[in-house]
Amino acid sequence: QVTLVESGGGLVQAGGSLRLACAASGRTFSDYAMSGWFRQAPGKEREFVAGINIYSTDSYADSVKGRFTVSRDNAKNMVYLQMNSLKPEDTAVYYCATSRTRSWYTDAKTYAYWGQGTQVTVSL
């Protein structure tokens, strides 16, 4: 079983950048077919943001494409989410998660392990 811990959230002005990190312990990200980033804003459902599979192929939600970049460092057992050109609508709690399947990777139900989340707040 893997334990995931996110870090790097905070308060940033619109147009700014943040880099989120997800550290795994107990197992490695390479043990899972897919590693994903999701976010949940108050009153909204958890939504897929970005994902990277075991072959390092990345995928993005349309709302963040061109602004966010997901990456992994197998040597450090870390997954990152670089967020640029942040907008107030990006405000949410961001979660890191892992899945044993590459199928349906935008569906939160396919991810078995989740971190505790890190708050990202983007002000005007």
Short mmCIF file of C-alpha atoms in Angstrom, two decimals:
data_model
loop_
_atom_site.label_atom_id
_atom_site.label_comp_id
_atom_site.label_asym_id
_atom_site.label_seq_id
_atom_site.Cartn_x
_atom_site.Cartn_y
_atom_site.Cartn_z
CA GLN A 1 0.00 0.00 0.00
CA VAL A 2 1.26 3.46 -0.89
CA THR A 3 1.03 6.62 1.18
CA LEU A 4 0.87 9.88 -0.75
CA VAL A 5 1.68 13.32 0.63
CA GLU A 6 1.13 16.52 -1.33
CA SER A 7 2.95 19.80 -0.75
CA GLY A 8 3.48 23.13 -2.44
CA GLY A 9 0.04 24.69 -2.20
CA GLY A 10 -0.51 28.25 -1.10
CA LEU A 11 -1.89 31.67 -1.96
CA VAL A 12 -0.87 33.23 -5.26
CA GLN A 13 -2.10 36.14 -7.37
CA ALA A 14 -3.75 35.54 -10.70
CA GLY A 15 -1.15 35.01 -13.39
CA GLY A 16 1.30 33.51 -10.93
CA SER A 17 2.74 30.02 -10.63
CA LEU A 18 2.92 27.21 -8.13
CA ARG A 19 4.55 23.80 -8.21
CA LEU A 20 2.83 21.01 -6.36
CA ALA A 21 4.72 17.91 -5.32
CA CYS A 22 3.49 14.46 -4.38
CA ALA A 23 5.76 12.13 -2.45
CA ALA A 24 5.09 8.40 -2.26
CA SER A 25 6.16 6.03 0.47
CA GLY A 26 5.56 2.34 0.97
CA ARG A 27 5.53 1.72 -2.77
CA THR A 28 6.76 3.58 -5.82
CA PHE A 29 4.83 5.44 -8.48
CA SER A 30 6.22 2.92 -10.96
CA ASP A 31 4.10 0.25 -9.22
CA TYR A 32 0.98 2.00 -10.53
CA ALA A 33 -0.21 2.36 -14.08
CA MET A 34 -1.41 5.93 -13.58
CA SER A 35 -0.67 8.83 -11.27
CA GLY A 36 -3.14 11.66 -11.33
CA TRP A 37 -3.87 15.11 -9.96
CA PHE A 38 -7.44 16.02 -9.09
CA ARG A 39 -8.96 19.09 -7.51
CA GLN A 40 -12.08 19.90 -5.59
CA ALA A 41 -13.50 23.37 -5.10
CA PRO A 42 -16.12 24.11 -2.42
CA GLY A 43 -19.52 22.84 -3.46
CA LYS A 44 -18.16 21.08 -6.53
CA GLU A 45 -17.28 17.51 -7.37
CA ARG A 46 -13.70 16.32 -7.51
CA GLU A 47 -12.39 16.73 -11.05
CA PHE A 48 -9.46 15.40 -13.03
CA VAL A 49 -6.69 17.92 -13.67
CA ALA A 50 -3.74 15.99 -15.08
CA GLY A 51 -2.24 12.54 -15.15
CA ILE A 52 0.92 10.73 -16.13
CA ASN A 53 1.13 7.03 -16.84
CA ILE A 54 3.86 4.51 -16.34
CA TYR A 55 5.23 5.33 -19.81
CA SER A 56 5.36 9.04 -18.87
CA THR A 57 2.57 9.92 -21.26
CA ASP A 58 0.72 12.91 -19.84
CA SER A 59 -2.90 13.99 -20.12
CA TYR A 60 -4.74 17.15 -19.12
CA ALA A 61 -8.18 18.52 -18.56
CA ASP A 62 -9.10 21.07 -21.21
CA SER A 63 -9.34 23.78 -18.56
CA VAL A 64 -5.64 23.51 -17.70
CA LYS A 65 -4.11 22.43 -21.01
CA GLY A 66 -1.22 24.71 -21.95
CA ARG A 67 -0.92 26.08 -18.41
CA PHE A 68 -0.22 23.02 -16.26
CA THR A 69 2.47 20.38 -16.68
CA VAL A 70 2.62 17.05 -14.88
CA SER A 71 5.93 15.23 -14.49
CA ARG A 72 7.50 12.42 -12.53
CA ASP A 73 10.91 11.70 -11.07
CA ASN A 74 11.24 7.98 -10.55
CA ALA A 75 14.59 8.30 -8.78
CA LYS A 76 13.02 10.54 -6.12
CA ASN A 77 9.67 8.77 -6.20
CA MET A 78 7.89 12.06 -6.80
CA VAL A 79 5.19 13.40 -9.09
CA TYR A 80 4.87 17.12 -9.74
CA LEU A 81 2.28 19.53 -11.08
CA GLN A 82 3.68 22.79 -12.41
CA MET A 83 0.88 25.35 -12.59
CA ASN A 84 1.42 28.55 -14.57
CA SER A 85 -0.88 31.43 -15.50
CA LEU A 86 -3.09 30.61 -12.56
CA LYS A 87 -6.66 31.87 -12.53
CA PRO A 88 -9.08 32.40 -9.63
CA GLU A 89 -11.11 29.45 -10.95
CA ASP A 90 -8.11 27.19 -10.25
CA THR A 91 -8.73 27.69 -6.53
CA ALA A 92 -9.34 24.28 -4.95
CA VAL A 93 -7.84 21.55 -2.83
CA TYR A 94 -5.50 19.56 -5.06
CA TYR A 95 -5.07 15.82 -4.57
CA CYS A 96 -2.52 13.33 -5.82
CA ALA A 97 -3.75 9.80 -6.51
CA THR A 98 -2.61 6.49 -8.00
CA SER A 99 -4.43 3.88 -10.04
CA ARG A 100 -3.58 0.35 -11.16
CA THR A 101 -5.23 0.95 -14.51
CA ARG A 102 -4.62 3.38 -17.36
CA SER A 103 -8.26 3.08 -18.38
CA TRP A 104 -10.82 5.70 -17.39
CA TYR A 105 -8.02 7.79 -15.93
CA THR A 106 -10.19 10.91 -15.64
CA ASP A 107 -12.60 9.07 -13.31
CA ALA A 108 -11.72 9.49 -9.64
CA LYS A 109 -13.32 6.10 -8.87
CA THR A 110 -10.47 4.29 -10.64
CA TYR A 111 -7.90 5.66 -8.19
CA ALA A 112 -7.45 3.61 -5.03
CA TYR A 113 -4.92 5.71 -3.14
CA TRP A 114 -5.15 9.41 -2.35
CA GLY A 115 -3.13 12.02 -0.54
CA GLN A 116 -4.63 14.40 2.02
CA GLY A 117 -4.70 17.32 -0.39
CA THR A 118 -3.08 20.73 -0.51
CA GLN A 119 -4.96 24.03 -0.77
CA VAL A 120 -4.34 26.31 -3.73
CA THR A 121 -5.90 29.77 -3.60
CA VAL A 122 -5.62 32.18 -6.51
CA SER A 123 -6.57 35.79 -5.80
CA LEU A 124 -7.45 38.53 -8.25
#
